[in-house]
Short mmCIF file of C-alpha atoms in Angstrom, two decimals:
data_model
loop_
_atom_site.label_atom_id
_atom_site.label_comp_id
_atom_site.label_asym_id
_atom_site.label_seq_id
_atom_site.Cartn_x
_atom_site.Cartn_y
_atom_site.Cartn_z
CA UNK I 1 37.31 -21.47 -24.31
CA UNK I 2 34.99 -22.34 -27.19
CA UNK I 3 31.94 -21.68 -25.01
CA UNK I 4 33.32 -18.32 -23.96
CA UNK I 5 33.73 -17.23 -27.59
CA UNK I 6 30.24 -18.50 -28.45
CA UNK I 7 28.85 -16.51 -25.52
CA UNK I 8 30.59 -13.35 -26.70
CA UNK I 9 29.28 -13.84 -30.24
CA UNK I 10 25.75 -14.45 -28.98
CA UNK I 11 25.95 -11.40 -26.73
CA UNK I 12 27.14 -9.22 -29.59
CA UNK I 13 24.35 -10.54 -31.84
CA UNK I 14 21.79 -9.90 -29.08
CA UNK I 15 23.09 -6.35 -28.52
CA UNK I 16 22.76 -5.57 -32.23
CA UNK I 17 19.22 -6.96 -32.36
CA UNK I 18 18.25 -4.99 -29.27
CA UNK I 19 19.67 -1.76 -30.69
CA UNK I 20 17.77 -2.34 -33.96
CA UNK I 21 14.55 -3.02 -32.03
CA UNK I 22 14.92 0.09 -29.89
CA UNK I 23 15.66 2.20 -32.97
CA UNK I 24 12.40 1.19 -34.67
CA UNK I 25 10.27 1.99 -31.58
CA UNK I 26 8.25 5.18 -31.56
CA UNK I 27 8.79 7.53 -28.58
CA UNK I 28 5.35 6.58 -27.23
CA UNK I 29 6.16 2.87 -27.39
CA UNK I 30 9.52 3.43 -25.72
CA UNK I 31 7.84 5.41 -22.93
CA UNK I 32 5.24 2.65 -22.50
CA UNK I 33 7.96 0.00 -22.22
CA UNK I 34 9.83 2.10 -19.69
CA UNK I 35 6.65 2.59 -17.63
CA UNK I 36 5.89 -1.14 -17.75
CA UNK I 37 9.40 -1.92 -16.53
CA UNK I 38 9.01 0.56 -13.65
CA UNK I 39 5.74 -1.08 -12.63
CA UNK I 40 7.31 -4.54 -12.74
CA UNK I 41 10.23 -3.42 -10.57
CA UNK I 42 7.89 -1.71 -8.09
CA UNK I 43 5.79 -4.87 -7.84
CA UNK I 44 8.90 -6.97 -7.24
CA UNK I 45 10.07 -4.55 -4.53
CA UNK I 46 6.70 -4.70 -2.79
CA UNK I 47 6.75 -8.52 -2.84
CA UNK I 48 10.24 -8.53 -1.34
CA UNK I 49 9.23 -6.00 1.32
CA UNK I 50 6.16 -8.05 2.23
CA UNK I 51 8.23 -11.23 2.44
CA UNK I 52 10.74 -9.46 4.67
CA UNK I 53 7.95 -8.25 6.97
CA UNK I 54 6.62 -11.81 7.21
CA UNK I 55 10.07 -13.17 8.03
CA UNK I 56 10.49 -10.51 10.73
CA UNK I 57 7.16 -11.54 12.27
CA UNK I 58 4.98 -8.52 11.53
CA UNK I 59 1.46 -9.18 12.88
CA UNK I 60 -1.36 -9.82 10.45
CA UNK I 61 -3.89 -7.04 9.98
CA UNK I 62 -7.12 -7.19 12.01
CA UNK I 63 -10.05 -9.03 10.49
CA UNK I 64 -13.34 -7.33 9.74
CA UNK I 65 -16.70 -8.52 11.03
CA UNK I 66 -17.62 -9.76 7.56
CA UNK I 67 -14.33 -11.65 7.31
CA UNK I 68 -15.02 -13.44 10.59
CA UNK I 69 -18.59 -14.22 9.45
CA UNK I 70 -17.29 -15.74 6.21
CA UNK I 71 -14.65 -17.87 7.94
CA UNK I 72 -17.24 -19.29 10.36
CA UNK I 73 -19.91 -20.00 7.74
CA UNK I 74 -17.97 -20.81 4.56
CA UNK I 75 -18.01 -24.61 4.91
CA UNK I 76 -21.73 -24.72 5.70
CA UNK I 77 -22.77 -22.40 2.86
CA UNK I 78 -24.32 -23.71 -0.34
CA UNK I 79 -22.73 -23.17 -3.71
CA UNK I 80 -20.95 -25.05 -6.45
CA UNK I 81 -17.81 -22.94 -6.47
CA UNK I 82 -16.03 -20.91 -3.80
CA UNK I 83 -17.07 -17.76 -5.67
CA UNK I 84 -20.73 -18.79 -5.53
CA UNK I 85 -20.40 -19.56 -1.82
CA UNK I 86 -18.87 -16.15 -1.18
CA UNK I 87 -21.64 -14.38 -3.11
CA UNK I 88 -24.25 -16.28 -1.12
CA UNK I 89 -22.53 -15.38 2.17
CA UNK I 90 -22.31 -11.73 1.11
CA UNK I 91 -26.05 -11.65 0.43
CA UNK I 92 -26.68 -13.29 3.82
CA UNK I 93 -24.45 -10.71 5.54
CA UNK I 94 -26.33 -7.87 3.86
CA UNK I 95 -29.67 -9.28 5.08
CA UNK I 96 -28.51 -9.71 8.69
CA UNK I 97 -29.81 -7.15 11.17
CA UNK I 98 -27.35 -5.06 13.14
CA UNK I 99 -28.09 -7.10 16.28
CA UNK I 100 -27.22 -10.31 14.40
CA UNK I 101 -24.00 -8.73 13.11
CA UNK I 102 -23.01 -7.52 16.58
CA UNK I 103 -21.10 -10.65 17.75
CA UNK I 104 -18.97 -10.59 14.59
CA UNK I 105 -18.35 -6.87 14.89
CA UNK I 106 -17.37 -7.35 18.55
CA UNK I 107 -14.89 -10.07 17.58
CA UNK I 108 -13.50 -7.72 14.93
CA UNK I 109 -13.09 -5.00 17.55
CA UNK I 110 -11.25 -7.45 19.83
CA UNK I 111 -9.01 -8.41 16.91
CA UNK I 112 -8.26 -4.73 16.29
CA UNK I 113 -7.11 -4.36 19.91
CA UNK I 114 -4.96 -7.49 19.54
CA UNK I 115 -3.41 -6.06 16.38
CA UNK I 116 -2.60 -2.72 18.02
CA UNK I 117 -0.91 -4.44 20.96
CA UNK I 118 1.07 -6.80 18.74
CA UNK I 119 2.11 -3.90 16.48
CA UNK I 120 3.39 -1.89 19.46
CA UNK I 121 5.54 -4.78 20.64
CA UNK I 122 6.70 -5.55 17.07
CA UNK I 123 7.66 -1.91 16.46
CA UNK I 124 9.60 -1.83 19.74
CA UNK I 125 11.37 -5.03 18.71
CA UNK I 126 12.26 -3.55 15.30
CA UNK I 127 13.66 -0.39 16.90
CA UNK I 128 15.68 -2.59 19.24
CA UNK I 129 17.04 -4.51 16.24
CA UNK I 130 17.91 -1.25 14.50
CA UNK I 131 15.25 -1.63 11.82
CA UNK I 132 13.34 1.59 12.45
CA UNK I 133 13.05 1.99 8.68
CA UNK I 134 10.35 -0.71 8.66
CA UNK I 135 8.06 1.17 10.99
CA UNK I 136 5.39 3.18 9.20
CA UNK I 137 5.29 6.85 10.02
CA UNK I 138 2.40 8.17 12.09
CA UNK I 139 2.16 11.35 10.02
CA UNK I 140 -1.22 12.12 8.57
CA UNK I 141 -1.54 13.24 5.01
CA UNK I 142 -2.01 16.98 4.68
CA UNK I 143 -5.58 17.91 3.96
CA UNK I 144 -6.40 19.82 0.82
CA UNK I 145 -6.65 23.51 1.51
CA UNK I 146 -10.02 25.06 0.89
CA UNK I 147 -10.65 28.54 -0.41
CA UNK I 148 -11.46 29.72 3.14
CA UNK I 149 -8.09 28.66 4.55
CA UNK I 150 -6.27 30.27 1.63
CA UNK I 151 -8.10 33.56 2.24
CA UNK I 152 -7.41 33.35 5.97
CA UNK I 153 -3.70 32.77 5.37
CA UNK I 154 -3.54 35.63 2.89
CA UNK I 155 -5.20 38.02 5.33
CA UNK I 156 -2.90 36.90 8.17
CA UNK I 157 0.14 37.54 5.95
CA UNK I 158 -1.15 41.00 5.15
CA UNK I 159 -1.68 41.80 8.82
CA UNK I 160 1.83 40.55 9.67
CA UNK I 161 3.31 42.68 6.91
CA UNK I 162 1.41 45.74 8.17
CA UNK I 163 2.58 45.16 11.75
CA UNK I 164 6.19 44.87 10.54
CA UNK I 165 5.83 48.16 8.68
CA UNK I 166 4.50 49.87 11.80
CA UNK I 167 7.39 48.52 13.89
CA UNK I 168 9.96 49.65 11.34
CA UNK I 169 8.41 53.16 11.23
CA UNK I 170 8.67 53.50 15.02
#
């Protein structure tokens, strides 16, 4: 009972302090706090979504040729820190000829095929489980309309309007 009353008193004190703090904020500061809170919540949601995908067994993304090169040569590379090793490997990768890069790029291509196959089976499994909401849509983003396409659409609208007028006159 005593703890309950202490909690209520503390809560009331906190509410008053919070109201006083919010009252002294400028509109810009309040907007900044609100934006920061939105970002934090979005980040938390993305972490939860990623964890859920991992639990459901979503395949890992395909590795690039450079990624495969680094994983094979990281231990043998020279450098005091991992960052230094990575920089040294990046420079080595840049200096490699395309024929020397070819085996890594071929492995990356094979990994891409593996990923596509695993994704197809995973998506089918998710649909079967009734989790179609997890499957990314295949829709492409609409391209920005250029001036030419706008002019073409405008002229096609005009021609349609003219043809409707002719039909209505007949």
